[in-house]
Short mmCIF file of C-alpha atoms and ligand atoms in Angstrom, two decimals:
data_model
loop_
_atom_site.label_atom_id
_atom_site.label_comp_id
_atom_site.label_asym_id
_atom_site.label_seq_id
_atom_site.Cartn_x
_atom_site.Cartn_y
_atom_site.Cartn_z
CA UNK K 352 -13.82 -12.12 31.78
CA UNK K 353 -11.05 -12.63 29.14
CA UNK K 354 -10.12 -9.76 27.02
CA UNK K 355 -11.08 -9.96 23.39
CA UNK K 356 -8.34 -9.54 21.06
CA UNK K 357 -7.17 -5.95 19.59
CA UNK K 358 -6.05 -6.57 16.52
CA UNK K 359 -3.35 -4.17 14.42
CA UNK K 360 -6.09 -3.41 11.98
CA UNK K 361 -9.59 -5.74 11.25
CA UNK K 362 -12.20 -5.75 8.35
CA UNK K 363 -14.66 -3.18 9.13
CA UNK K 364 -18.42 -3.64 7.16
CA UNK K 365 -20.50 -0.72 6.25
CA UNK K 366 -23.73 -2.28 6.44
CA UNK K 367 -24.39 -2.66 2.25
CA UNK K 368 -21.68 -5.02 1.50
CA UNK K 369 -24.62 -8.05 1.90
CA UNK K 370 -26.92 -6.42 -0.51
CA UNK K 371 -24.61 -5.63 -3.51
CA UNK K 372 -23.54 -9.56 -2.57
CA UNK K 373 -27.23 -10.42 -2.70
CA UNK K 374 -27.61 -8.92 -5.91
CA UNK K 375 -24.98 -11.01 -7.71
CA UNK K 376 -26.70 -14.13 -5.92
CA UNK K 377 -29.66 -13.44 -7.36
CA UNK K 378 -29.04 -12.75 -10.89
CA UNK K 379 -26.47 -15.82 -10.54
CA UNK K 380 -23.41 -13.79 -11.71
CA UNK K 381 -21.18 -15.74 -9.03
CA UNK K 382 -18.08 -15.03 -11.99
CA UNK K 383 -15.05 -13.04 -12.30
CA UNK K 384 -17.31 -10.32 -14.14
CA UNK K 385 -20.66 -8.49 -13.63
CA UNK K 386 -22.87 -5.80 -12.24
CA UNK K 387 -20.87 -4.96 -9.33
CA UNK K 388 -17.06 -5.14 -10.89
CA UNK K 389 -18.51 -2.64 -13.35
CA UNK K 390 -20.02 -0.73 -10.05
CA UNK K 391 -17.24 -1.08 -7.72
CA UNK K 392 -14.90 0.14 -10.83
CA UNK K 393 -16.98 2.92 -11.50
CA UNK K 394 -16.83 4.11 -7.93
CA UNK K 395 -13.01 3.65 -7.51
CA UNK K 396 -12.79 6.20 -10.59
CA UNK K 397 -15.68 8.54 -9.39
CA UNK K 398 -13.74 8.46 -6.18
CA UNK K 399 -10.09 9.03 -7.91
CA UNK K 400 -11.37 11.86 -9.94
CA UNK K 401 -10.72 12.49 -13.77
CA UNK K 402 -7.73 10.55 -15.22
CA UNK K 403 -8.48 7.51 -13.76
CA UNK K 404 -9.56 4.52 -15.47
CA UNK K 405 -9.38 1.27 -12.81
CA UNK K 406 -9.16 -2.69 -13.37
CA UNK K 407 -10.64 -4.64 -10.40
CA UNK K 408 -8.37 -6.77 -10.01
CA UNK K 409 -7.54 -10.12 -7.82
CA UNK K 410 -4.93 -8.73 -5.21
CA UNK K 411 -2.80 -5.61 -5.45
CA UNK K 412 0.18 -8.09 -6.40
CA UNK K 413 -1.56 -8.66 -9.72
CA UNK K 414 -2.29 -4.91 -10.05
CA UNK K 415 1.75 -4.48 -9.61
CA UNK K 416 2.46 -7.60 -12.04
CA UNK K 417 0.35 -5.91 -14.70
CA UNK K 418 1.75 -2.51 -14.20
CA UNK K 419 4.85 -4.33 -15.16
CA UNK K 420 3.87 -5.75 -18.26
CA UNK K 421 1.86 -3.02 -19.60
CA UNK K 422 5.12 -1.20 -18.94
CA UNK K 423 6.91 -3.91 -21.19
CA UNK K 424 9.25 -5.04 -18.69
CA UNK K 425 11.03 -8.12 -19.31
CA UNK K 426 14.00 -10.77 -18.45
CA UNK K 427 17.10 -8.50 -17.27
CA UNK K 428 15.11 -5.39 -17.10
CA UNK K 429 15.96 -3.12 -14.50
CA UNK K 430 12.90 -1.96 -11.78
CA UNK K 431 13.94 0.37 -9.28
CA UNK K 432 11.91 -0.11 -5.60
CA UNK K 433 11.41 1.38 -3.07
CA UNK K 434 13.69 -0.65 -0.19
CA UNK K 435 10.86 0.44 2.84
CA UNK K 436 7.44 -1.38 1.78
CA UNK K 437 6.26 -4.49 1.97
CA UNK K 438 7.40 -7.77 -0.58
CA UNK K 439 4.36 -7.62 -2.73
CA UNK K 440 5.51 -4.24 -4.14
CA UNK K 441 9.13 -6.11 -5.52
CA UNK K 442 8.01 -9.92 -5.90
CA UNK K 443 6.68 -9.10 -9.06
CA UNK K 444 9.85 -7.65 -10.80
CA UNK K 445 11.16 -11.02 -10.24
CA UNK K 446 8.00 -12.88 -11.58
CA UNK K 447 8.83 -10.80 -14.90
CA UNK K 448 12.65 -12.11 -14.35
CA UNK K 449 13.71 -8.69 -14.27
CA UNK K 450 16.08 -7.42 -11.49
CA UNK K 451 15.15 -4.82 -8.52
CA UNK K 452 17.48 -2.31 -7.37
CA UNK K 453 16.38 -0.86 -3.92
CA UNK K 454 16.26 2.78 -2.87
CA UNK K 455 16.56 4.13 0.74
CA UNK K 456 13.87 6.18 2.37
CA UNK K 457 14.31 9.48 3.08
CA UNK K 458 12.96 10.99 6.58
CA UNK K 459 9.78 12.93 6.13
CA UNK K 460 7.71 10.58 4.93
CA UNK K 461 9.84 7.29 5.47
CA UNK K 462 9.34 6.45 1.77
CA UNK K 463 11.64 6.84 -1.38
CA UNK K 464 14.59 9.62 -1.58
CA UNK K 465 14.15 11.40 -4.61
CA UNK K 466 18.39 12.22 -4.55
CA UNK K 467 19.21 8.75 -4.30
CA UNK K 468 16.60 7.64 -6.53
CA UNK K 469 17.95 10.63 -9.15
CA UNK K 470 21.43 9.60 -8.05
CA UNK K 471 21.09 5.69 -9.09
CA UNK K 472 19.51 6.38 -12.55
CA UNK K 473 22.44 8.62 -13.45
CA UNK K 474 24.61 6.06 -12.49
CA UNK K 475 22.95 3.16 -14.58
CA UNK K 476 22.48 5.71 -17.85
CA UNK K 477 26.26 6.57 -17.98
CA UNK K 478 26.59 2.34 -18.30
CA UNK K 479 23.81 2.19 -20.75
CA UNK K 480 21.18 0.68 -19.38
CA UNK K 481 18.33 3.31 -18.72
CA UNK K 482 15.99 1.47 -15.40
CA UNK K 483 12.58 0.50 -17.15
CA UNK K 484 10.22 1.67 -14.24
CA UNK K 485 10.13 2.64 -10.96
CA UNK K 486 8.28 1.57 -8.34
CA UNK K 487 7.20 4.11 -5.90
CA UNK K 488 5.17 3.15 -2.19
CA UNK K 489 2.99 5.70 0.02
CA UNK K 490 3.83 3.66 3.32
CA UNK K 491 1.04 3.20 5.95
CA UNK K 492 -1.01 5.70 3.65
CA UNK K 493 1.72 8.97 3.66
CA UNK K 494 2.09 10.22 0.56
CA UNK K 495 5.71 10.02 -0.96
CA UNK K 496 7.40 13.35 -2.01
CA UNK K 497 5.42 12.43 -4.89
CA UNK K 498 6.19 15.97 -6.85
CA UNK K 499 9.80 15.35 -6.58
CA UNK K 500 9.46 11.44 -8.02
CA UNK K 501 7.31 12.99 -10.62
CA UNK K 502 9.61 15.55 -11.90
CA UNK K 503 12.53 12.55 -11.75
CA UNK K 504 10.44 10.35 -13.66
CA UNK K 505 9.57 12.58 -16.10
CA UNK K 506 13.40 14.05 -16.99
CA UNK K 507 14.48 10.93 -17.45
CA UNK K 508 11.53 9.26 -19.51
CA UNK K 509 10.79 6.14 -17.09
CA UNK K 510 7.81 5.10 -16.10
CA UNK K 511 6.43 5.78 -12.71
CA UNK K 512 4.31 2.91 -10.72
CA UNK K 513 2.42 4.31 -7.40
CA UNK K 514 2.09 1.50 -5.06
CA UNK K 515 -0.82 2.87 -2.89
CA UNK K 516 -1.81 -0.48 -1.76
CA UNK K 517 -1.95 1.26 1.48
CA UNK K 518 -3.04 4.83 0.57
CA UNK K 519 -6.88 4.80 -0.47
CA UNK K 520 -7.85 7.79 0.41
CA UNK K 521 -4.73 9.69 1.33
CA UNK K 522 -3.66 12.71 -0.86
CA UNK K 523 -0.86 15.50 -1.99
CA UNK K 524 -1.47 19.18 -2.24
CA UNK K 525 -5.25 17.70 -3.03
CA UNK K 526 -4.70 15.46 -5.48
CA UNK K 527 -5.49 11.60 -4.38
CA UNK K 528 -2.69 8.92 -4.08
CA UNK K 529 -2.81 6.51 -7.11
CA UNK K 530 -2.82 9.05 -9.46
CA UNK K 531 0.14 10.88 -9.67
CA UNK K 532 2.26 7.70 -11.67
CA UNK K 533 1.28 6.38 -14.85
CA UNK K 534 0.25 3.23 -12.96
CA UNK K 535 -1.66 3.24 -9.63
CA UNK K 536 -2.42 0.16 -7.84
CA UNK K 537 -4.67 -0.40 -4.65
CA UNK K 538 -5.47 -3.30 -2.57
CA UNK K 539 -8.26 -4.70 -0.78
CA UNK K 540 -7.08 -6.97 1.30
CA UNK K 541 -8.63 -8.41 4.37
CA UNK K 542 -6.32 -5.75 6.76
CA UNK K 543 -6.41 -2.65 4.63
CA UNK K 544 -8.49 0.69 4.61
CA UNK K 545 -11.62 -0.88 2.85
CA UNK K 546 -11.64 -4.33 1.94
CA UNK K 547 -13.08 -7.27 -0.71
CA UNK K 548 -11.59 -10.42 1.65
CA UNK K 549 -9.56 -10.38 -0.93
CA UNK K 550 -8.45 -8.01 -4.30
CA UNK K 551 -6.68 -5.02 -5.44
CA UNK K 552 -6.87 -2.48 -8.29
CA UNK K 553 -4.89 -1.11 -11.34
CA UNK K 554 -5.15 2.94 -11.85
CA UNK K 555 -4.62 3.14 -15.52
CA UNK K 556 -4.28 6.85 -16.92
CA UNK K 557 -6.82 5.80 -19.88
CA UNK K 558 -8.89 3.27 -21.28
CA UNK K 559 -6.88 1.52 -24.04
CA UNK K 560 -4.38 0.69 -20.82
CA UNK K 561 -7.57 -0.33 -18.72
CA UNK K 562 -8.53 -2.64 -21.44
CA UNK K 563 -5.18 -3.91 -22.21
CA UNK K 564 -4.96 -5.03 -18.20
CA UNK K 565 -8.22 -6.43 -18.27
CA UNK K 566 -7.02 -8.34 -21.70
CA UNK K 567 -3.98 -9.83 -19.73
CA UNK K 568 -6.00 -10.76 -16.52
CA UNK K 569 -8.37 -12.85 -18.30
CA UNK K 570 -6.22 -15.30 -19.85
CA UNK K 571 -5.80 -12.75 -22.70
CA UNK K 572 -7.98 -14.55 -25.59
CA UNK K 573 -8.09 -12.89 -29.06
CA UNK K 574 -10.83 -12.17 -30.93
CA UNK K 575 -12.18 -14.90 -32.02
CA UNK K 576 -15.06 -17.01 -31.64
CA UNK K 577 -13.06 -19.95 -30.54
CA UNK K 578 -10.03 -19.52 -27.49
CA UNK K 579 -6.83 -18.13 -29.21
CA UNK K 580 -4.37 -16.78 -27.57
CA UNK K 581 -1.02 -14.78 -28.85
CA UNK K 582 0.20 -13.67 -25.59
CA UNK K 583 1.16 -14.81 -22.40
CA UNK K 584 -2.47 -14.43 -20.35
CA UNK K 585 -3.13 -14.35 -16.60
CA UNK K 586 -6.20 -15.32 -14.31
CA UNK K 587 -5.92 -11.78 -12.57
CA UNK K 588 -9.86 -10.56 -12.86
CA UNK K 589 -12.02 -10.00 -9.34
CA UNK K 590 -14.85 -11.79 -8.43
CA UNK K 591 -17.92 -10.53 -9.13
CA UNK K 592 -19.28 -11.18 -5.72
CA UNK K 593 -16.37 -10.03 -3.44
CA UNK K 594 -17.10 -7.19 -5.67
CA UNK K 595 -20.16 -6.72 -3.94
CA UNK K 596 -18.11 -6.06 -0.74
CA UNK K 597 -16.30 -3.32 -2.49
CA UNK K 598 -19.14 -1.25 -3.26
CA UNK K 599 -20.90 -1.53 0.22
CA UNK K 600 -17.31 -0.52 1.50
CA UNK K 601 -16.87 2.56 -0.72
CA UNK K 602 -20.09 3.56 0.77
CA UNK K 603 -17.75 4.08 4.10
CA UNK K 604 -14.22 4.76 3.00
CA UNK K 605 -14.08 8.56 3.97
CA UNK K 606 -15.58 7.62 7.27
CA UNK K 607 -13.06 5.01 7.69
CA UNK K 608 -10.39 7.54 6.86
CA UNK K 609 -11.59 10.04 9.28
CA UNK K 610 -11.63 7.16 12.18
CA UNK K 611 -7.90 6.04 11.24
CA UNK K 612 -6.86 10.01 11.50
CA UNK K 613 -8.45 10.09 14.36
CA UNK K 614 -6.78 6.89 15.99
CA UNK K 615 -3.21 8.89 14.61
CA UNK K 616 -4.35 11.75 16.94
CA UNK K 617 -5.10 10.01 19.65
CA UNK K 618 -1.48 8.35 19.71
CA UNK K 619 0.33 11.86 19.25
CA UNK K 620 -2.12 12.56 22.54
CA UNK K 621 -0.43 9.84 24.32
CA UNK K 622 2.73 10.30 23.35
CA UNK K 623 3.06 13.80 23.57
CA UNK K 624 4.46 14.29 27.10
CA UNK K 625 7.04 10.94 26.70
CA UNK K 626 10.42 11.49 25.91
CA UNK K 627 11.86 9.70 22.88
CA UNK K 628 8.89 8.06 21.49
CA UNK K 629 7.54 10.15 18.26
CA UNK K 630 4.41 9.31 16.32
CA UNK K 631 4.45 9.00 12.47
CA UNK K 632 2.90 12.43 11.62
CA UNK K 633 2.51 14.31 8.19
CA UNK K 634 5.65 16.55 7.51
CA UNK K 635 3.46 19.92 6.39
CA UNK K 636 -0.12 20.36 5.27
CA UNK K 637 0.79 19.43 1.80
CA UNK K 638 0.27 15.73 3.16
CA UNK K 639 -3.16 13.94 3.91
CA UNK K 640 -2.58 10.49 5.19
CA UNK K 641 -5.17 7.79 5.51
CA UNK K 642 -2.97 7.20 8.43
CA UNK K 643 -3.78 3.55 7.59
CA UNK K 644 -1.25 2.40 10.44
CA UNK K 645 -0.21 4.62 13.31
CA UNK K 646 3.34 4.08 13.95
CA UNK K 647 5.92 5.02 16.02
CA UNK K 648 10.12 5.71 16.80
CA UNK K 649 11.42 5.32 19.89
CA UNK K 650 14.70 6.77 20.92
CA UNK K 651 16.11 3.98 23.29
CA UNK K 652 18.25 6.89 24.93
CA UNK K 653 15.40 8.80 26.02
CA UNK K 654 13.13 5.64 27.11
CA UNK K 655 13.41 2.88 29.00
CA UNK K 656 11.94 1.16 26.50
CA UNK K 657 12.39 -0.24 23.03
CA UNK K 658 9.99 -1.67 20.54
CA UNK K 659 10.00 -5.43 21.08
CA UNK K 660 9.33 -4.96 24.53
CA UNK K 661 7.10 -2.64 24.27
CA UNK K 662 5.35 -5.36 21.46
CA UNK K 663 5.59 -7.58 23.65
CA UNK K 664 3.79 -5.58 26.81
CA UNK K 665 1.05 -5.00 24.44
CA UNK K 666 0.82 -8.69 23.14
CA UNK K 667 0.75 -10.12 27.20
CA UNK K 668 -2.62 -7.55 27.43
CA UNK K 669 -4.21 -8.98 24.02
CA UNK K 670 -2.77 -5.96 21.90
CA UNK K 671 -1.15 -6.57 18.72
CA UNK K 672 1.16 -4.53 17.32
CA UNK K 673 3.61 -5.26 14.48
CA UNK K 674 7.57 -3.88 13.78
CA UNK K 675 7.67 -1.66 10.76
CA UNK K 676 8.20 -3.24 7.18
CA UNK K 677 12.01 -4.67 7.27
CA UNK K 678 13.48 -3.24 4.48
CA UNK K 679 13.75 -5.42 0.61
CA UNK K 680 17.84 -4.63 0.66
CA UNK K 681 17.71 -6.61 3.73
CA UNK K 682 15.12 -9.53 3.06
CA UNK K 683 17.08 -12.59 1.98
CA UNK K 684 15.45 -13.13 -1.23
CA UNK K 685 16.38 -9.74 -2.61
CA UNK K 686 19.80 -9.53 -0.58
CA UNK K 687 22.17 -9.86 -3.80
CA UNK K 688 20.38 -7.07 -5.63
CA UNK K 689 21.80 -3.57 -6.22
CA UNK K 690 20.86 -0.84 -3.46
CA UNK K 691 21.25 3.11 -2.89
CA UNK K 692 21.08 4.45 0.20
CA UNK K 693 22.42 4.96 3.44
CA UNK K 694 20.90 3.63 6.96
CA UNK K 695 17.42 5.28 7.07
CA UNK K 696 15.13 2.36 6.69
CA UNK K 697 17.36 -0.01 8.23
CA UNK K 698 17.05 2.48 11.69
CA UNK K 699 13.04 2.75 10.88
CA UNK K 700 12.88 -1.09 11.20
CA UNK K 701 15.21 -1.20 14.53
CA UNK K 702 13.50 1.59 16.33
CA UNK K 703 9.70 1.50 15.10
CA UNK K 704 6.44 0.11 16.12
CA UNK K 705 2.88 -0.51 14.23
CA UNK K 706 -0.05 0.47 16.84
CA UNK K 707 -3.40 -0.53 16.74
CA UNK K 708 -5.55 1.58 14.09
CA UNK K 709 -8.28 -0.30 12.92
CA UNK K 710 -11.08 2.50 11.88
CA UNK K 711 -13.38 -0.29 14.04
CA UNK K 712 -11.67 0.12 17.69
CA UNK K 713 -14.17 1.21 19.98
CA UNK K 714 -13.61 3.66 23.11
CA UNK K 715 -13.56 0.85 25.69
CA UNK K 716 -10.76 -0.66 23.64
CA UNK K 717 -8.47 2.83 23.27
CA UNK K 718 -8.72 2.93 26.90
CA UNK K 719 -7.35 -0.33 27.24
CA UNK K 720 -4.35 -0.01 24.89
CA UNK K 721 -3.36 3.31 26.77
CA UNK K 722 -3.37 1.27 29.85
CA UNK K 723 -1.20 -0.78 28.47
CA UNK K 724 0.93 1.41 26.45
CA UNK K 725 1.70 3.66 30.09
CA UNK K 726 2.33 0.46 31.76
CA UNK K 727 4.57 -0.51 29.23
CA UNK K 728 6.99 2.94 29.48
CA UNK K 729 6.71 3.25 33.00
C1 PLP A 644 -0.91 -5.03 0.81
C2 PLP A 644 0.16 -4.47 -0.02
C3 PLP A 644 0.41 -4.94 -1.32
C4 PLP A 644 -0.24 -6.14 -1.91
O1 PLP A 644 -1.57 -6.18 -1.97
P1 PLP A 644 -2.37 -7.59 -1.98
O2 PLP A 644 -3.75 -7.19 -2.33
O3 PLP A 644 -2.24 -8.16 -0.59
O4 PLP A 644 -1.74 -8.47 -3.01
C5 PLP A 644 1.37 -4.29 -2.07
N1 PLP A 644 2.08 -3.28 -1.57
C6 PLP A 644 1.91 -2.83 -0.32
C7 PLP A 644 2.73 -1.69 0.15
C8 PLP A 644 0.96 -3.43 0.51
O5 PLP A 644 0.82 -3.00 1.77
#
């Protein structure tokens, strides 16, 4: 019998979603508004705790292009990014036609270095043009040395956007990725830690901001009986009935964080008596990753093996796995912009590997990707 496919991470149903979806069915709200946006929003904030005030949202792009306006970023403006993430998190500076510089990751948590980040405003205040935001990423669901980007943000006045598109669920000394920044942003796309098919999130810090998003991401009409319009407005809202998903997933998103943790623990199991391969783990107890993606380094020194072929054993048995995110500096859309840093992410891309970790793989399954994996470094 053919293998079925493992995939690097599926969509994973509670068991609800249908019923909230049933619900907008039959009270015909099939519209970018409704009972279940209001519900799923409500849950997002219950979930997120105090300070948070959340926009459902079409994708976690829009939730990032809306940070940006709301933080009045325009042509020529200067975002800095983190260099490590995926495009989404910079493609929107350049929808604003504002310019990115990138910042290297720093070790612990492969996300942004607070010195070089600290290091690169300096530099642009002493020429007189003060960065307008920064753009921060908790990468496969580690938090970012969030206190340090905090502090940085906060001496120098700019404002701080938390891409946790891949950190629902994770946290820092207790306090829940998304809202540490004065803009959060999730996503719910079909491969993350809960999902909508399709959608994302804006974590605003209160509700004029909330309102002001939801004013931009539907088509941002005055009011007036009539449609007027005095500012540029976007078609950015979520659906009412993918929606529906959202809520039947909340239902299971600290079970689904539990099953990706434990996925992370079963790789360090694995791993744990081979020489030069390391998995992605949280630098102290101050961390709690969602480990949304398991991922690890290999030392080609150590091993006789290196990441694409050990991709590639995996793919011949039905396995995917995926190279790390290659770094914005080196993408060739954002190669001319400005970057700070030294070789960190650029070695994270050569010498890393994405494993499995959907919170739906089932025994049978592990025991066929550590078949494969010990074949592979053998
Ligand atoms: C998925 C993702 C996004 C974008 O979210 P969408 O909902 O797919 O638009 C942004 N940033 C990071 C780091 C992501 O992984």
């Amino acid at each position: 019998m053919q293998n079925k496919k493992i995939w690097l991470s599926s969509p994973h149903m509670g068991g609800n979603e249908q019923k909230y979806i049933k619900e907008a069915f039959d009270a015909n709200w099939i519209a970018p508004l409704g009972s279940n946006v209001n519900g799923f929003e409500k849950d997002l904030e219950k979930y997120l705790g105090e300070n948070s005030k959340v926009a459902a949202l079409s994708s976690g792009t829009a939730a990032i292009h809306l940070a940006l306006i709301l933080s009045n970023v325009q042509r020529d403006d200067e975002v800095i990014c983190q260099s490590m993430t995926f495009s989404a998190s910079a493609n929107p500076i350049l929808y604003q036609g504002a310019k990115p510089i990138f910042i290297d990751s720093e070790k612990d948590t492969w996300n942004m270095c607070p010195i070089h980040l600290e290091k690169m405003i300096e530099e642009k205040i002493a020429k007189g043009k003060k960065p307008k935001a920064i753009i921060v990423v908790h990468l496969y669901g580690m938090p970012a040395k969030i206190d340090e980007i905090v502090a940085v943000s906060k001496r120098y006045n700019i404002i701080l956007i938390e891409d946790a598109a891949e950190a629902l669920g994770s946290s820092y000394k207790g306090q829940k990725c998304g809202t540490f920044g004065d803009f959060g942003i999730l996503s719910f796309n079909g491969n993350k830690i809960i999902t909508t098919s399709g959608g994302g999130a804006l974590v605003c810090r209160n509700q004029k901001d909330k309102e002001k998003a939801i004013f931009y991401a539907t088509q941002s009409r005055d009011d007036a009986p009539h449609y007027q319009h005095s500012e540029i407005g976007y078609n950015y809202r979520m659906s009412n009935v993918v929606a529906g998903i959202g809520r039947g997933q909340m239902e299971v998103l600290d079970d689904h964080v539990k099953l990706r943790r434990d996925n992370n623990k079963f790789y360090q199991e694995i791993f744990k008596n081979i020489d030069g391969v390391e998995v992605f783990v949280e630098p102290s107890s101050d961390f709690y990753s969602n480990h949304w993606l398991s991922c690890i380094k290999i030392d080609s020194n150590l091993t006789n093996i290196n990441p694409e072929k050990l991709r590639i054993t995996l793919s011949d048995e039905d396995i995917e796995a995926r190279p790390l995110w290659k770094p914005m500096h080196l993408q060739p859309i954002f190669k001319k912009y400005e970057y700070a840093g030294s070789k960190i992410s650029k070695t994270l891309f050569l010498t890393g590997l994405c494993l499995p970790s959907g919170s739906n793989l089932l025994i049978e399954e592990k025991n066929r990707i550590k078949k494969a994996i010990l074949k592979g470094i053998k």
